[in-house]
Coordinates of C-alpha atoms and ligand atoms in Angstrom, one line a residue:
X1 CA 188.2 53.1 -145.4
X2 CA 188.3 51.7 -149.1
X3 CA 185.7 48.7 -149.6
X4 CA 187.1 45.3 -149.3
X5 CA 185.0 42.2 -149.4
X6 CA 186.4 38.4 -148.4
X7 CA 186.7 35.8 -150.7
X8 CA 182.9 34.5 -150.4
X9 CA 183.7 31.4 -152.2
X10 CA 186.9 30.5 -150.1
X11 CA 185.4 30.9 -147.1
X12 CA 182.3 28.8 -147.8
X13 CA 184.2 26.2 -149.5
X14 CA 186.7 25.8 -146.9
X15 CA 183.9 25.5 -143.9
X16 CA 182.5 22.7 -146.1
X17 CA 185.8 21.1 -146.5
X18 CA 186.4 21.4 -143.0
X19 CA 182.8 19.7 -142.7
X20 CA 183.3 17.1 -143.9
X21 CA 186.8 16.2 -142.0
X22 CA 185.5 13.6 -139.3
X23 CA 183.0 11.9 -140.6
X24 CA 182.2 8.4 -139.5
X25 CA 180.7 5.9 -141.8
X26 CA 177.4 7.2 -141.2
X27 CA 177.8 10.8 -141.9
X28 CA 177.8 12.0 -138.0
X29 CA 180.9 14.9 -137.5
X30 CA 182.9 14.1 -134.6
X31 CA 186.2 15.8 -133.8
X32 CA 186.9 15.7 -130.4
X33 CA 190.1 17.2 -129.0
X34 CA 193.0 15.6 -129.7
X35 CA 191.7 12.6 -131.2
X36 CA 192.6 11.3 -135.0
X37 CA 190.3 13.0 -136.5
X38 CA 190.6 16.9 -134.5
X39 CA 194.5 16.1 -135.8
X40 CA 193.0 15.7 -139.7
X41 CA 191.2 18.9 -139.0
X42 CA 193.9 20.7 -137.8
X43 CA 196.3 19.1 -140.8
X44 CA 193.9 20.4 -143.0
X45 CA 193.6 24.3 -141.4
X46 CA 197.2 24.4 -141.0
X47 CA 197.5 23.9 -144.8
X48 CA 195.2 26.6 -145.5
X49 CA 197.5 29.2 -142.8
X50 CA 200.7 28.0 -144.7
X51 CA 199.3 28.1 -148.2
X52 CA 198.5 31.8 -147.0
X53 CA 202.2 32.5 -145.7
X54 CA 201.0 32.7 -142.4
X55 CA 204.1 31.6 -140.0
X56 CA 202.6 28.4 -138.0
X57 CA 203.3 28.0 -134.6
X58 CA 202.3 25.4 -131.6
X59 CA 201.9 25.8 -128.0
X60 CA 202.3 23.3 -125.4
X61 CA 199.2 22.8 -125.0
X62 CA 198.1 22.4 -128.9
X63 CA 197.1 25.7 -129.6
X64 CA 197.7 26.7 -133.2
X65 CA 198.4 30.1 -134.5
X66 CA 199.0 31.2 -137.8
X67 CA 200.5 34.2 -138.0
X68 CA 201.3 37.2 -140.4
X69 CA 204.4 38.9 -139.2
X70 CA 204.1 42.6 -140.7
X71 CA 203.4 46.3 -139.2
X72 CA 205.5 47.9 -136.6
X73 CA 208.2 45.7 -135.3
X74 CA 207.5 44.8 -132.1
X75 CA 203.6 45.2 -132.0
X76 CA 201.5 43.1 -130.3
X77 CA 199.2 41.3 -133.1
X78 CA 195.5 41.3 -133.7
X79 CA 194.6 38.1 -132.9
X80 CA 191.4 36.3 -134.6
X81 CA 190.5 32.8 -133.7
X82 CA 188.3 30.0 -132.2
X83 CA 188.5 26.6 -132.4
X84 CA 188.0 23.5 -134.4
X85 CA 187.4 20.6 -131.9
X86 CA 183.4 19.9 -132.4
X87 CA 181.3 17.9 -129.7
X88 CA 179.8 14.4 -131.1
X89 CA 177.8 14.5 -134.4
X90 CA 178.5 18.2 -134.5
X91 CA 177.3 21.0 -136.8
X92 CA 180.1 22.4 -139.3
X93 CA 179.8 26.1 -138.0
X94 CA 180.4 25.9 -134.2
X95 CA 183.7 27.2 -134.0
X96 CA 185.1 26.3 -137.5
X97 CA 183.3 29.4 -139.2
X98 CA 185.6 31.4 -136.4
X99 CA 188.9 30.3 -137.7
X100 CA 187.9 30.3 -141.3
X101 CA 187.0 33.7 -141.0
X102 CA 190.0 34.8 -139.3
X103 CA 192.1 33.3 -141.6
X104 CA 189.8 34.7 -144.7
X105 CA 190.5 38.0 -143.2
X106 CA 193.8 37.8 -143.3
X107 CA 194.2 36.5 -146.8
X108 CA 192.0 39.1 -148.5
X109 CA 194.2 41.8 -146.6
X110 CA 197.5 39.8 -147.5
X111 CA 196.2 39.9 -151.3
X112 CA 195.1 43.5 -151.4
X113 CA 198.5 44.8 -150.4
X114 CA 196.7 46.1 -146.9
X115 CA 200.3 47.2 -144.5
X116 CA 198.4 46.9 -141.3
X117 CA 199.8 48.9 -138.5
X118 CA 200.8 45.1 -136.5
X119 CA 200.8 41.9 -137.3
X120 CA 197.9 39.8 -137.4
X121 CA 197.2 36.1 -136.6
X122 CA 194.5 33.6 -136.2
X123 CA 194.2 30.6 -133.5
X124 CA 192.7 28.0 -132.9
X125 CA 192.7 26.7 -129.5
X126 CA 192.4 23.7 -128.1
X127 CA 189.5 21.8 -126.8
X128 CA 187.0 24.5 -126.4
X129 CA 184.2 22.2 -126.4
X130 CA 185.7 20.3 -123.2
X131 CA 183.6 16.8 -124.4
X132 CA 186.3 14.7 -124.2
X133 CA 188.6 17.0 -121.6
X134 CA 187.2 19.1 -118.8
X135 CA 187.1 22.0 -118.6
X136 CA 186.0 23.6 -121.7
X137 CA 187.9 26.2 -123.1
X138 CA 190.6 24.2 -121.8
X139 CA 193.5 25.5 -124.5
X140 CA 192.5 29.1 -124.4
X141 CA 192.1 29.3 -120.8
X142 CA 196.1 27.9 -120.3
X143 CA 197.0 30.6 -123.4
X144 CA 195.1 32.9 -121.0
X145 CA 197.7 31.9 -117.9
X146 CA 194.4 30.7 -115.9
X147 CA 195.5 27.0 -116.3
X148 CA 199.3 25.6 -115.7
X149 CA 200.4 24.0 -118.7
X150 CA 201.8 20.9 -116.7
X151 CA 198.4 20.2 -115.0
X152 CA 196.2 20.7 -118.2
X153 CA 198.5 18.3 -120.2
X154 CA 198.0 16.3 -117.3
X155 CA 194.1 16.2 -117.6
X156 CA 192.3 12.4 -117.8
X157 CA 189.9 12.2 -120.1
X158 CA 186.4 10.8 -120.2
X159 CA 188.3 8.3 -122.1
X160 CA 190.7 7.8 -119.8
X161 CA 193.6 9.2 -121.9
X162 CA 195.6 12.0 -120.6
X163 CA 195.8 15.1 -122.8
X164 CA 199.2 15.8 -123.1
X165 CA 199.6 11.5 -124.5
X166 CA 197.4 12.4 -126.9
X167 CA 198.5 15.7 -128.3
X168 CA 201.8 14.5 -128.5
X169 CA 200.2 11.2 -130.1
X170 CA 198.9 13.2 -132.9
X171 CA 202.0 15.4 -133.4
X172 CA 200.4 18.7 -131.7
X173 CA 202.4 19.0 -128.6
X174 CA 204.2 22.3 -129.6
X175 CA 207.1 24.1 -128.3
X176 CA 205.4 27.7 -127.5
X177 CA 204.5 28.6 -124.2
X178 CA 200.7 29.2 -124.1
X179 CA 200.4 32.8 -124.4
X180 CA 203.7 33.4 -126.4
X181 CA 201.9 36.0 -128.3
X182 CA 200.1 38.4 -126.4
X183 CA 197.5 40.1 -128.4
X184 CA 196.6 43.8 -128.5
X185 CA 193.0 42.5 -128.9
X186 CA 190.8 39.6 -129.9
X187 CA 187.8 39.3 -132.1
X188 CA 185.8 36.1 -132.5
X189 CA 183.1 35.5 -134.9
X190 CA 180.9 32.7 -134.2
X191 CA 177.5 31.7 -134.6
X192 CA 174.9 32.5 -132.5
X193 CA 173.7 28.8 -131.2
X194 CA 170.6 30.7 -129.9
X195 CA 167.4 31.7 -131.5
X196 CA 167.5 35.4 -131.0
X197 CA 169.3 37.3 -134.5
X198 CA 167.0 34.9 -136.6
X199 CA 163.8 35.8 -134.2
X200 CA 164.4 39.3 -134.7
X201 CA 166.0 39.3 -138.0
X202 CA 169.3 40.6 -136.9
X203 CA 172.4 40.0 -138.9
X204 CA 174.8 40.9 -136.4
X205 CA 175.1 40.3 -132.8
X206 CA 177.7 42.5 -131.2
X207 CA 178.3 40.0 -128.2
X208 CA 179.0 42.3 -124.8
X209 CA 179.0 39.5 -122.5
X210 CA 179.5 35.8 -121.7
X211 CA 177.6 34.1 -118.9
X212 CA 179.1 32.0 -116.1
X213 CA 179.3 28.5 -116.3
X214 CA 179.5 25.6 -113.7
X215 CA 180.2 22.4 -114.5
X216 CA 180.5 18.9 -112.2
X217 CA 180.0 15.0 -111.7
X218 CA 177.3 14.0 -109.6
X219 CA 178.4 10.0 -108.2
X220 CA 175.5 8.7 -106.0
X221 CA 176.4 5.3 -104.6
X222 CA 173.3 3.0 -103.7
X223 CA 172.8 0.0 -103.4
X224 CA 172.2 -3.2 -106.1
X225 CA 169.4 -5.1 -105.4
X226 CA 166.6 -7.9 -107.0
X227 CA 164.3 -5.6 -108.8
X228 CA 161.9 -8.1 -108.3
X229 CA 162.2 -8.9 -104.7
X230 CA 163.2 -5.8 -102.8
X231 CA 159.9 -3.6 -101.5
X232 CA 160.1 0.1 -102.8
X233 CA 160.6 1.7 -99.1
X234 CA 163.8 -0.4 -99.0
X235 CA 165.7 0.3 -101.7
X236 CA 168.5 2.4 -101.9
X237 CA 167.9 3.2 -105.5
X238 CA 171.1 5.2 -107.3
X239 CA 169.4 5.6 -110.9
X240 CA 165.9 6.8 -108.6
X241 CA 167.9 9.5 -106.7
X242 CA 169.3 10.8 -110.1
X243 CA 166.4 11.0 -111.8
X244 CA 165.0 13.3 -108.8
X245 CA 167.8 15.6 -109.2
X246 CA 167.3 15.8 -112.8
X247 CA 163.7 16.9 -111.8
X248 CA 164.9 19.6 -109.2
X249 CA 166.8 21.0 -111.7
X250 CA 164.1 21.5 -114.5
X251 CA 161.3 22.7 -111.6
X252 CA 163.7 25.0 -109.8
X253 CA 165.7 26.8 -112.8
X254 CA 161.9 27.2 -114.7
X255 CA 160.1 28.7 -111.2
X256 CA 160.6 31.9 -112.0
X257 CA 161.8 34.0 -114.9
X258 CA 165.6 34.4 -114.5
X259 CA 167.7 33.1 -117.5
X260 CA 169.2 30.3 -115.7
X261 CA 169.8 26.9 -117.9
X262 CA 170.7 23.9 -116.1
X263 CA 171.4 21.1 -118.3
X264 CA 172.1 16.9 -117.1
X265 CA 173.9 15.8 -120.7
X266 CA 175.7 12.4 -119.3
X267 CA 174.1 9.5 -117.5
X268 CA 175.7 6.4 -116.4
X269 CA 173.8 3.5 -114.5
X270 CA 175.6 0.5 -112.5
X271 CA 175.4 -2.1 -113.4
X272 CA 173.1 -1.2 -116.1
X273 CA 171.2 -4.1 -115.8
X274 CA 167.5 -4.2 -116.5
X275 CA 166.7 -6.5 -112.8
X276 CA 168.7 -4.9 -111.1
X277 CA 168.4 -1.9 -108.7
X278 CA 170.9 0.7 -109.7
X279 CA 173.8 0.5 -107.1
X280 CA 175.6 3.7 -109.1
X281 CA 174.8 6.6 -110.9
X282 CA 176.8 9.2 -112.2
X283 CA 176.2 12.7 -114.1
X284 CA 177.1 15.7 -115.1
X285 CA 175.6 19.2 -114.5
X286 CA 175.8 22.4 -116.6
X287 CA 174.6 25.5 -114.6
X288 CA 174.4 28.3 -116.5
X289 CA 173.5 32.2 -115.5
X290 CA 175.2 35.5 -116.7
X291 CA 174.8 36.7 -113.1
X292 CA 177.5 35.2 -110.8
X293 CA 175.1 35.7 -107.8
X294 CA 172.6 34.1 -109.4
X295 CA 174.9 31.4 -110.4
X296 CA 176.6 30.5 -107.1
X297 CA 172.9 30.6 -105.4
X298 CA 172.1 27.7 -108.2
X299 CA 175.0 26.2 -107.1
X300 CA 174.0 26.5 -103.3
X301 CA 170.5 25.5 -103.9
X302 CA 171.6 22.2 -105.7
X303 CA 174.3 20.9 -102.9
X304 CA 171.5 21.8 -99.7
X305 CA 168.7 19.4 -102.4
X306 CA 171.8 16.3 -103.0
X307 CA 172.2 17.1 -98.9
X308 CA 168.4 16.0 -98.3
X309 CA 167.8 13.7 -101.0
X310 CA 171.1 11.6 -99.5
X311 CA 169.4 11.0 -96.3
X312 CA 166.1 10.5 -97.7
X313 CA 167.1 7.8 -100.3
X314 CA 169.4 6.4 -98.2
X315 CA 172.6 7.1 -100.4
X316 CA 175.7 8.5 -100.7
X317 CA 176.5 11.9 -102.9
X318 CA 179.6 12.9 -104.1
X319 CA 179.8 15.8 -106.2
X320 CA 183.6 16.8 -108.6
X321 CA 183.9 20.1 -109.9
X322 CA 184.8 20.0 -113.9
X323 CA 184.7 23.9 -115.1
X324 CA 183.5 27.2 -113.2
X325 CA 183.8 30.1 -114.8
X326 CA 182.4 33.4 -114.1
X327 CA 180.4 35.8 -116.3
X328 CA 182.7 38.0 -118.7
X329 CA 181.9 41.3 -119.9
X330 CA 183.6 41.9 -123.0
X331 CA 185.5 45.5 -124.0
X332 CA 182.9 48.4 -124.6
X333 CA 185.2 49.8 -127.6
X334 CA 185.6 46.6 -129.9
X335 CA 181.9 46.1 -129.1
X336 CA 181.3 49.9 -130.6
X337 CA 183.6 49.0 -133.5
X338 CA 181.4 45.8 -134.0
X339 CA 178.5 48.4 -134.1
X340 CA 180.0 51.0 -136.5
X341 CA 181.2 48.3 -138.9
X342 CA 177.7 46.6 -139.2
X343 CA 176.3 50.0 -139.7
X344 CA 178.4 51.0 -142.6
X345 CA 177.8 48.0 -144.4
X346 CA 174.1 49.1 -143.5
X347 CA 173.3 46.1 -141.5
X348 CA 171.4 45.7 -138.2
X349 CA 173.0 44.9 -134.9
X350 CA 172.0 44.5 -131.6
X351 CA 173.9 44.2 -128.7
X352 CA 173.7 40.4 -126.7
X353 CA 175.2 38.3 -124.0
X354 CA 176.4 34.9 -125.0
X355 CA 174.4 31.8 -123.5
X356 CA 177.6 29.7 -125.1
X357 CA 180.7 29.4 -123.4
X358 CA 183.9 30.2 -125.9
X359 CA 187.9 31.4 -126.0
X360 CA 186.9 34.8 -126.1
X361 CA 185.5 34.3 -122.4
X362 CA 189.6 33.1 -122.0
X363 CA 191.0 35.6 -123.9
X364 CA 189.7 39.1 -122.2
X365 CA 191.6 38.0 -119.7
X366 CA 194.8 39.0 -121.6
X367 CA 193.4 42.0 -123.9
X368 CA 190.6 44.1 -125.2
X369 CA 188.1 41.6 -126.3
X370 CA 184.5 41.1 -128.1
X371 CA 182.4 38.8 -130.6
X372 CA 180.7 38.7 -133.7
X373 CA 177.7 36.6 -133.6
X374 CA 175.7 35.4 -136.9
X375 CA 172.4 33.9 -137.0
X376 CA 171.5 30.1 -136.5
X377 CA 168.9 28.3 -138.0
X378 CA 166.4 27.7 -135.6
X379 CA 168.5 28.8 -133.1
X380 CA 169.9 25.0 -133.1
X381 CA 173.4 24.2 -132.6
X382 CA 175.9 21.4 -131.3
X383 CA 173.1 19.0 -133.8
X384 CA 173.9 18.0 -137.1
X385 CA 170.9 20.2 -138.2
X386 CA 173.1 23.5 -137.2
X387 CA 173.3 26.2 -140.1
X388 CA 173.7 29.6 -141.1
X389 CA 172.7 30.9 -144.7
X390 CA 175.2 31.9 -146.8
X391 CA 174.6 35.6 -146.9
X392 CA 175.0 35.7 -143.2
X393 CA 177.9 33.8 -142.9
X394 CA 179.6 36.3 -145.1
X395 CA 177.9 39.7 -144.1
X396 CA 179.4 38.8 -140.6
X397 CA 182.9 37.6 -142.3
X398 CA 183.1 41.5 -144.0
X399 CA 182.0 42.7 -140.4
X400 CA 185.0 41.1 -138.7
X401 CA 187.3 41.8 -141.6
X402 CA 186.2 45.9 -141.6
X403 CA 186.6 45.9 -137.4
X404 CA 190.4 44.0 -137.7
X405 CA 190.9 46.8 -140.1
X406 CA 190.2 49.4 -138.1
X407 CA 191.4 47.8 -134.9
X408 CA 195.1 47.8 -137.0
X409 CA 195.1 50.3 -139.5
X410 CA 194.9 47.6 -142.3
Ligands
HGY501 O1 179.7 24.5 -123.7 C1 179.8 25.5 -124.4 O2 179.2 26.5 -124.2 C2 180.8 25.6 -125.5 O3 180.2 25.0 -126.6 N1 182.0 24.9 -125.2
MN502 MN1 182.1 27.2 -130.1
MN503 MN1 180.3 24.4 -129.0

C-alpha cells in the first residue's frame, strides 16, 4: 500500500475552528445537543463535508452523514464518525477529533484519486454525550435500531425541552430513517480520556472493548423543617440521606480492586435554603464496570443500601432509570487491522477497553466495529484542560486513514 499521509494542517486547524464554536463570553465550550450553539457546530462541519463533495444527509433523529458515493454500486460504505455535541465547558477533542478525522480521511483519499472498493462516509451522531438528553449515545443508538425514533424525538430534557422541538428548532430534524445507510464497518478515532497511552507512552490504543454503563435519578423525599429547631434524631433529612449514598458509593466501588467507577455528577437540594432541612434531593448515578455481572451486582448492591437507608432516615426513595448499556466487545479483525496499521507506520499499540461510553458501543450492533484511541494529557478529559499533542493527533489520523484503506481497498 502506497504512503498517504492526511492533511496535518487541515485537520488541526479545523479542530481548532471547531473549538472555538460555542463559546460563551467567558471562554467555557458548551455545545449541548441540539441547542444553538451544537446547530453552529454542525453548520460549520456540514460546510467542511460539502466543501469536500461529500453528499449530506439527515436522519430523523439529527444524525448527520456526509457521504462519498463511489466503489461498487450497491456496497455498503465504510462508515467513520463520532460526534460533535460536548458536555458543559468541554475540551475541543472529545468527539470532534473523531469527525474531523473521518472527514480528513476521506478528503486526502478524494484528492489522491484513491477508487475505493465502496463508498465511504462520515457521521456524526447525535447527542452522544446525553448531558442535556438521556440516554447518551442517544443518536447512534436509534441509527443502531435500539431506540424508536418516535420515542427518542420524544425525550424531555433536563431542560424541559423535548428533542425532537428542538432539532427541528435548529433546522436538523432530517428526513432519513436512522440507519438508512448500513455500514460494512465502523471505525472511530477518539481520544483516550484516560491516563493509560500517556502513562505508558503508547501512541495507539486499539480499543477491543467498551464497558457497561448504568445510569439513573435518585429522588429522596423528606421532609422540610427549622434547621434551628428540629433535634437531629427527628429529622427526616433529604440532602443528609444523599450525601450517605454518595458515601456508599465511594467506600463500596474502592473496597476491593475491581475496575468499577461510580460517579454522583448532579445534585439538587429543596428548597435550597440555607435554614432549612432539605425536604428533596435528587441525583444522578453513573455505574460503570466492563463486566455485566459485576455491573448488575453494583446495581443490586445500591437498591438493597436506598432500601435501608429509607427506613432508617425516615424517607422516601425513588429511583428512574436514564441509560443501561451492557459491555461491548468490539470486532477481533478491525482491531488486528488497528494493530497492523500502527505497526507499519512503526508505532506502538496496545490493546484496551474503553472506560468512556461512545457510538461505536451503538454501532457494533449493526456491523464489524473497533476504535482508535490517542493519548490524553493527563489522562483529563470532559475539562477545559483536555488535550492531545499534535503529533498524536495525527499519527492516529494516518492510523485510521491506512485501516479505512485497507478495510475498502482505497
Ligand atoms: O459518558 C460517556 O462516557 C460519554 O462521554 N458520553
Ligand atoms: Mn466522546
Ligand atoms: Mn464525552
Amino acid at each position: 500500500m502506497t504512503e498517504l499521509d492526511i492533511d496535518a494542517e487541515r485537520l488541526l486547524g479545523r479542530l481548532r475552528t471547531l473549538g472555538e464554536i460555542g463559546r460563551d463570553d467567558g471562554g467555557k465550550l458548551t455545545r449541548l445537543a441540539a441547542s444553538d450553539t451544537d446547530r453552529l457546530g454542525r453548520d460549520r462541519v456540514g460546510g467542511w463535508m460539502r466543501e469536500a463533495g461529500l453528499e449530506i444527509l439527515v436522519d430523523r433523529v439529527g444524525n448527520l452523514v456526509g457521504l462519498w458515493r463511489t466503489g461498487a454500486e450497491g456496497a455498503a460504505p465504510l462508515m467513520l464518525g463520532s460526534h460533535i455535541d460536548t458536555v458543559i465547558n468541554a475540551g475541543i477533542y472529545d468527539g470532534c477529533f473523531g469527525v474531523l478525522s473521518g472527514l480528513e480521511v476521506i478528503e486526502t483519499l478524494k484528492a489522491a484519486g484513491a477508487r475505493p472498493q465502496r463508498p465511504l462516509a462520515v457521521a456524526a451522531f447525535t447527542n452522544e454525550e446525553g448531558v442535556r438528553y438521556a440516554p447518551d449515545m442517544l443518536g447512534s443508538l436509534a441509527y443502531a435500531g435500539g431506540l424508536g425514533v418516535a420515542e427518542a424525538l420524544a425525550t424531555v430534557g433536563t431542560d424541559g425541552t423535548v428533542l425532537g422541538e428542538e432539532l427541528a428548532r435548529i433546522g436538523y430534524a432530517g428526513t432519513q430513517e436512522p440507519g438508512f445507510l448500513r455500514p460494512h464497518a465502523y471505525l472511530e478515532i477518539h481520544v483516550e480520556q484516560g491516563p493509560v497511552l500517556e502513562h505508558q507512552g503508547i501512541p495507539i490504543g486499539a480499543v477491543e472493548n467498551v464497558q457497561g454503563i448504568s445510569w439513573q435519578r435518585v429522588t429522596i423525599e423528606g421532609e422540610a423543617n427549622h434547621a434551628g429547631t428540629t433535634p437531629m434524631r427527628m429529622r427526616h433529612d433529604a440532602g443528609q440521606a444523599a450525601a450517605r449514598v454518595v458515601t456508599f458509593l465511594r467506600e463500596r466501588v474502592t473496597r476491593g480492586n475491581a475496575p468499577t467507577v461510580a460517579t454522583v455528577g448532579c445534585m439538587t437540594f429543596e428548597p435550597n435554603a440555607i435554614n432549612v432541612v432539605p425536604s428533596r434531593a435528587s441525583f444522578t448515578v453513573d455505574l460503570r464496570d466492563p463486566d455485566e455481572e459485576r455491573l448488575r451486582e453494583e446495581e443490586l448492591a445500591l437498591a438493597r443500601y436506598l432500601d435501608e437507608l429509607a427506613a432508617a432516615e425516615g424517607v422516601t426513595i425513588q429511583t428512574e432509570r436514564l441509560a443501561r448499556f451492557a459491555p461491548v466487545a468490539f470486532d477481533g479483525a478491525v482491531v488486528a487491522a488497528i494493530e497492523q496499521a500502527a505497526t507499519r507506520r512503526g508505532l506502538r499499540s496496545r490493546r484496551m477497553t474503553s472506560g468512556a461510553g461512545h457510538d461505536a458501543q451503538m454501532i457494533a450492533r449493526l456491523c464489524p466495529t473497533a476504535m482508535i484511541f490517542v493519548p490524553s494529557a493527563g489522562g483529563i478529559s470532559h475539562n477545559p484542560r483536555e488535550h492531545t499533542p499534535a503529533e498524536d493527533l495525527v499519527a492516529g489520523a494516518n492510523v485510521l486513514l491506512d485501516v479505512t484503506r485497507a478495510l475498502c481497498g482505497g
